[in-house]
């Protein structure tokens, strides 16, 4: 066990390598946390310029009871354009934990290019955060950034929801 793991783990959990016997029942299994965010809505107005950002969803997790946590974050939304919308938007998850001054990206940016969208369409993705070793809460936020020069039309990001499943990374799967 490396020194980073020692700081995050309590002594109630046994840690195994990838070679552990999966058929053997663990005496002290690691807890799993499932958390669902509250659906939200955001509107990107007509003529929004490149670089403009919008927070579309967030969730706060307390992983202090987990050893070397691994978190799967799932984002889903409905994109609705009442009039034809054209633009390019990047969606990315950021996290901010205690003691940090600026949010850090989690996973890649997901690009959604809309060319004359005049209906509704779902948009979803998931990312895993394998770089958590904190004894406090972290807030994960999905940020939409307009990357096209200027948007044409309005776009509503409805029912934007961020959910999380987090557990101990005892198998070092990342």
mmCIF file of C-alpha atoms in Angstrom:
data_model
loop_
_atom_site.group_PDB
_atom_site.id
_atom_site.type_symbol
_atom_site.label_atom_id
_atom_site.label_comp_id
_atom_site.label_asym_id
_atom_site.label_seq_id
_atom_site.Cartn_x
_atom_site.Cartn_y
_atom_site.Cartn_z
ATOM 1 C CA UNK A 1 0.000 0.000 0.000
ATOM 2 C CA UNK A 2 1.445 3.355 -0.966
ATOM 3 C CA UNK A 3 1.587 6.300 1.414
ATOM 4 C CA UNK A 4 -1.292 8.041 -0.371
ATOM 5 C CA UNK A 5 -3.571 5.062 0.295
ATOM 6 C CA UNK A 6 -2.579 4.958 3.952
ATOM 7 C CA UNK A 7 -3.812 8.510 4.399
ATOM 8 C CA UNK A 8 -7.234 7.736 2.929
ATOM 9 C CA UNK A 9 -7.919 4.268 4.219
ATOM 10 C CA UNK A 10 -9.187 3.267 7.580
ATOM 11 C CA UNK A 11 -8.140 -0.036 9.077
ATOM 12 C CA UNK A 12 -11.615 -1.590 8.797
ATOM 13 C CA UNK A 13 -11.212 -2.485 5.117
ATOM 14 C CA UNK A 14 -9.014 -5.214 3.689
ATOM 15 C CA UNK A 15 -7.210 -4.348 0.481
ATOM 16 C CA UNK A 16 -6.483 -6.793 -2.276
ATOM 17 C CA UNK A 17 -4.450 -6.842 -5.431
ATOM 18 C CA UNK A 18 -5.904 -7.744 -8.822
ATOM 19 C CA UNK A 19 -5.023 -11.357 -7.996
ATOM 20 C CA UNK A 20 -7.380 -11.711 -5.006
ATOM 21 C CA UNK A 21 -9.869 -14.564 -4.882
ATOM 22 C CA UNK A 22 -13.220 -13.072 -5.940
ATOM 23 C CA UNK A 23 -15.145 -16.140 -4.752
ATOM 24 C CA UNK A 24 -13.972 -15.563 -1.171
ATOM 25 C CA UNK A 25 -16.387 -13.353 0.764
ATOM 26 C CA UNK A 26 -14.814 -10.263 2.298
ATOM 27 C CA UNK A 27 -15.306 -9.838 6.049
ATOM 28 C CA UNK A 28 -15.379 -6.042 5.815
ATOM 29 C CA UNK A 29 -16.750 -5.092 2.389
ATOM 30 C CA UNK A 30 -16.323 -1.553 1.238
ATOM 31 C CA UNK A 31 -19.443 0.611 1.312
ATOM 32 C CA UNK A 32 -20.909 2.016 -1.885
ATOM 33 C CA UNK A 33 -22.495 5.452 -2.112
ATOM 34 C CA UNK A 34 -25.152 6.239 -4.728
ATOM 35 C CA UNK A 35 -26.264 9.841 -5.039
ATOM 36 C CA UNK A 36 -28.615 11.517 -7.496
ATOM 37 C CA UNK A 37 -28.584 15.238 -8.139
ATOM 38 C CA UNK A 38 -31.633 17.444 -8.509
ATOM 39 C CA UNK A 39 -32.712 18.073 -12.112
ATOM 40 C CA UNK A 40 -32.071 21.610 -13.319
ATOM 41 C CA UNK A 41 -32.623 23.729 -16.422
ATOM 42 C CA UNK A 42 -30.360 26.248 -18.147
ATOM 43 C CA UNK A 43 -31.003 28.370 -21.238
ATOM 44 C CA UNK A 44 -28.264 29.390 -23.650
ATOM 45 C CA UNK A 45 -29.552 32.605 -25.256
ATOM 46 C CA UNK A 46 -29.300 33.675 -28.876
ATOM 47 C CA UNK A 47 -25.969 35.283 -29.887
ATOM 48 C CA UNK A 48 -23.946 33.790 -27.009
ATOM 49 C CA UNK A 49 -20.241 34.280 -27.769
ATOM 50 C CA UNK A 50 -17.479 31.675 -27.600
ATOM 51 C CA UNK A 51 -16.035 31.085 -24.154
ATOM 52 C CA UNK A 52 -19.274 31.747 -22.281
ATOM 53 C CA UNK A 53 -19.843 29.101 -19.605
ATOM 54 C CA UNK A 54 -22.984 27.822 -17.900
ATOM 55 C CA UNK A 55 -23.176 25.558 -14.853
ATOM 56 C CA UNK A 56 -25.806 22.975 -15.737
ATOM 57 C CA UNK A 57 -25.667 20.489 -12.842
ATOM 58 C CA UNK A 58 -23.749 19.701 -9.653
ATOM 59 C CA UNK A 59 -23.534 17.171 -6.846
ATOM 60 C CA UNK A 60 -21.578 17.014 -3.592
ATOM 61 C CA UNK A 61 -20.095 13.737 -2.310
ATOM 62 C CA UNK A 62 -18.552 12.900 1.028
ATOM 63 C CA UNK A 63 -16.119 10.048 0.370
ATOM 64 C CA UNK A 64 -14.394 10.249 3.757
ATOM 65 C CA UNK A 65 -15.563 6.742 4.717
ATOM 66 C CA UNK A 66 -14.027 5.161 1.591
ATOM 67 C CA UNK A 67 -10.531 3.906 0.959
ATOM 68 C CA UNK A 68 -8.985 5.249 -2.249
ATOM 69 C CA UNK A 69 -12.426 6.056 -3.732
ATOM 70 C CA UNK A 70 -13.371 5.589 -7.367
ATOM 71 C CA UNK A 71 -16.409 7.517 -8.581
ATOM 72 C CA UNK A 72 -18.495 7.014 -11.701
ATOM 73 C CA UNK A 73 -20.310 10.237 -12.646
ATOM 74 C CA UNK A 74 -23.278 10.045 -14.999
ATOM 75 C CA UNK A 75 -24.776 13.109 -16.700
ATOM 76 C CA UNK A 76 -28.032 13.178 -18.662
ATOM 77 C CA UNK A 77 -30.086 16.018 -20.140
ATOM 78 C CA UNK A 78 -32.659 16.988 -22.741
ATOM 79 C CA UNK A 79 -31.585 19.631 -25.252
ATOM 80 C CA UNK A 80 -34.594 21.574 -26.530
ATOM 81 C CA UNK A 81 -34.538 24.197 -29.293
ATOM 82 C CA UNK A 82 -37.884 25.992 -29.786
ATOM 83 C CA UNK A 83 -36.393 27.744 -32.845
ATOM 84 C CA UNK A 84 -33.527 26.520 -35.007
ATOM 85 C CA UNK A 85 -30.321 26.473 -32.928
ATOM 86 C CA UNK A 86 -26.812 26.300 -34.348
ATOM 87 C CA UNK A 87 -23.690 26.121 -32.196
ATOM 88 C CA UNK A 88 -20.976 23.974 -30.634
ATOM 89 C CA UNK A 89 -21.024 23.288 -26.906
ATOM 90 C CA UNK A 90 -18.519 21.415 -24.755
ATOM 91 C CA UNK A 91 -19.716 19.714 -21.581
ATOM 92 C CA UNK A 92 -17.135 18.876 -18.913
ATOM 93 C CA UNK A 93 -17.129 17.727 -15.306
ATOM 94 C CA UNK A 94 -15.019 19.667 -12.797
ATOM 95 C CA UNK A 95 -14.416 18.944 -9.129
ATOM 96 C CA UNK A 96 -13.578 21.189 -6.227
ATOM 97 C CA UNK A 97 -12.531 19.683 -2.913
ATOM 98 C CA UNK A 98 -11.664 21.220 0.426
ATOM 99 C CA UNK A 99 -8.420 23.153 0.277
ATOM 100 C CA UNK A 100 -8.535 23.650 -3.500
ATOM 101 C CA UNK A 101 -8.776 27.141 -4.936
ATOM 102 C CA UNK A 102 -9.788 26.247 -8.473
ATOM 103 C CA UNK A 103 -11.853 23.372 -9.873
ATOM 104 C CA UNK A 104 -9.961 20.677 -11.786
ATOM 105 C CA UNK A 105 -11.311 18.812 -14.837
ATOM 106 C CA UNK A 106 -12.438 15.205 -14.508
ATOM 107 C CA UNK A 107 -12.258 13.251 -17.757
ATOM 108 C CA UNK A 108 -12.485 14.722 -21.256
ATOM 109 C CA UNK A 109 -14.752 17.446 -22.588
ATOM 110 C CA UNK A 110 -17.755 16.087 -24.475
ATOM 111 C CA UNK A 111 -18.603 18.075 -27.621
ATOM 112 C CA UNK A 112 -22.122 18.491 -28.903
ATOM 113 C CA UNK A 113 -22.419 20.177 -32.295
ATOM 114 C CA UNK A 114 -25.859 21.445 -33.134
ATOM 115 C CA UNK A 115 -26.628 22.340 -36.715
ATOM 116 C CA UNK A 116 -30.134 23.767 -37.048
ATOM 117 C CA UNK A 117 -31.604 21.694 -34.206
ATOM 118 C CA UNK A 118 -35.344 22.364 -34.107
ATOM 119 C CA UNK A 119 -36.578 19.638 -31.804
ATOM 120 C CA UNK A 120 -35.460 18.001 -28.621
ATOM 121 C CA UNK A 121 -32.616 15.556 -28.229
ATOM 122 C CA UNK A 122 -31.057 13.717 -25.297
ATOM 123 C CA UNK A 123 -27.412 14.164 -24.403
ATOM 124 C CA UNK A 124 -25.592 12.033 -21.844
ATOM 125 C CA UNK A 125 -22.130 10.809 -20.897
ATOM 126 C CA UNK A 126 -20.241 9.283 -17.998
ATOM 127 C CA UNK A 127 -16.730 9.693 -16.630
ATOM 128 C CA UNK A 128 -14.790 8.051 -13.830
ATOM 129 C CA UNK A 129 -12.795 9.919 -11.208
ATOM 130 C CA UNK A 130 -9.969 7.686 -10.062
ATOM 131 C CA UNK A 131 -7.871 10.463 -8.551
ATOM 132 C CA UNK A 132 -9.653 10.999 -5.252
ATOM 133 C CA UNK A 133 -7.869 10.697 -1.966
ATOM 134 C CA UNK A 134 -9.609 13.189 0.235
ATOM 135 C CA UNK A 135 -11.052 13.072 3.722
ATOM 136 C CA UNK A 136 -13.704 15.646 2.959
ATOM 137 C CA UNK A 137 -16.494 16.500 0.555
ATOM 138 C CA UNK A 138 -15.950 17.226 -3.124
ATOM 139 C CA UNK A 139 -18.397 19.064 -5.360
ATOM 140 C CA UNK A 140 -18.628 17.846 -8.945
ATOM 141 C CA UNK A 141 -20.044 20.314 -11.487
ATOM 142 C CA UNK A 142 -20.983 19.931 -15.162
ATOM 143 C CA UNK A 143 -20.104 23.080 -17.095
ATOM 144 C CA UNK A 144 -21.303 23.818 -20.628
ATOM 145 C CA UNK A 145 -18.964 26.062 -22.636
ATOM 146 C CA UNK A 146 -19.959 27.622 -25.966
ATOM 147 C CA UNK A 147 -17.071 27.001 -28.373
ATOM 148 C CA UNK A 148 -18.561 28.263 -31.648
ATOM 149 C CA UNK A 149 -18.014 31.934 -32.520
ATOM 150 C CA UNK A 150 -21.647 32.886 -31.824
ATOM 151 C CA UNK A 151 -24.776 30.788 -31.248
ATOM 152 C CA UNK A 152 -27.867 31.244 -33.392
ATOM 153 C CA UNK A 153 -31.192 30.695 -31.619
ATOM 154 C CA UNK A 154 -31.801 29.634 -28.027
ATOM 155 C CA UNK A 155 -31.131 26.257 -26.479
ATOM 156 C CA UNK A 156 -32.618 24.923 -23.264
ATOM 157 C CA UNK A 157 -30.727 22.246 -21.355
ATOM 158 C CA UNK A 158 -33.611 20.658 -19.443
ATOM 159 C CA UNK A 159 -33.665 17.943 -16.781
ATOM 160 C CA UNK A 160 -29.890 18.176 -16.467
ATOM 161 C CA UNK A 161 -28.990 15.626 -13.811
ATOM 162 C CA UNK A 162 -25.650 14.483 -12.427
ATOM 163 C CA UNK A 163 -25.536 11.217 -10.521
ATOM 164 C CA UNK A 164 -22.679 9.376 -8.827
ATOM 165 C CA UNK A 165 -21.754 5.873 -7.757
ATOM 166 C CA UNK A 166 -18.642 5.706 -5.594
ATOM 167 C CA UNK A 167 -16.861 2.885 -3.790
ATOM 168 C CA UNK A 168 -13.393 1.749 -2.726
ATOM 169 C CA UNK A 169 -10.918 1.156 -5.526
ATOM 170 C CA UNK A 170 -9.692 -2.078 -3.940
ATOM 171 C CA UNK A 171 -9.000 -3.724 -7.296
ATOM 172 C CA UNK A 172 -6.965 -0.806 -8.656
ATOM 173 C CA UNK A 173 -9.049 -0.872 -11.836
ATOM 174 C CA UNK A 174 -8.114 2.626 -13.012
#
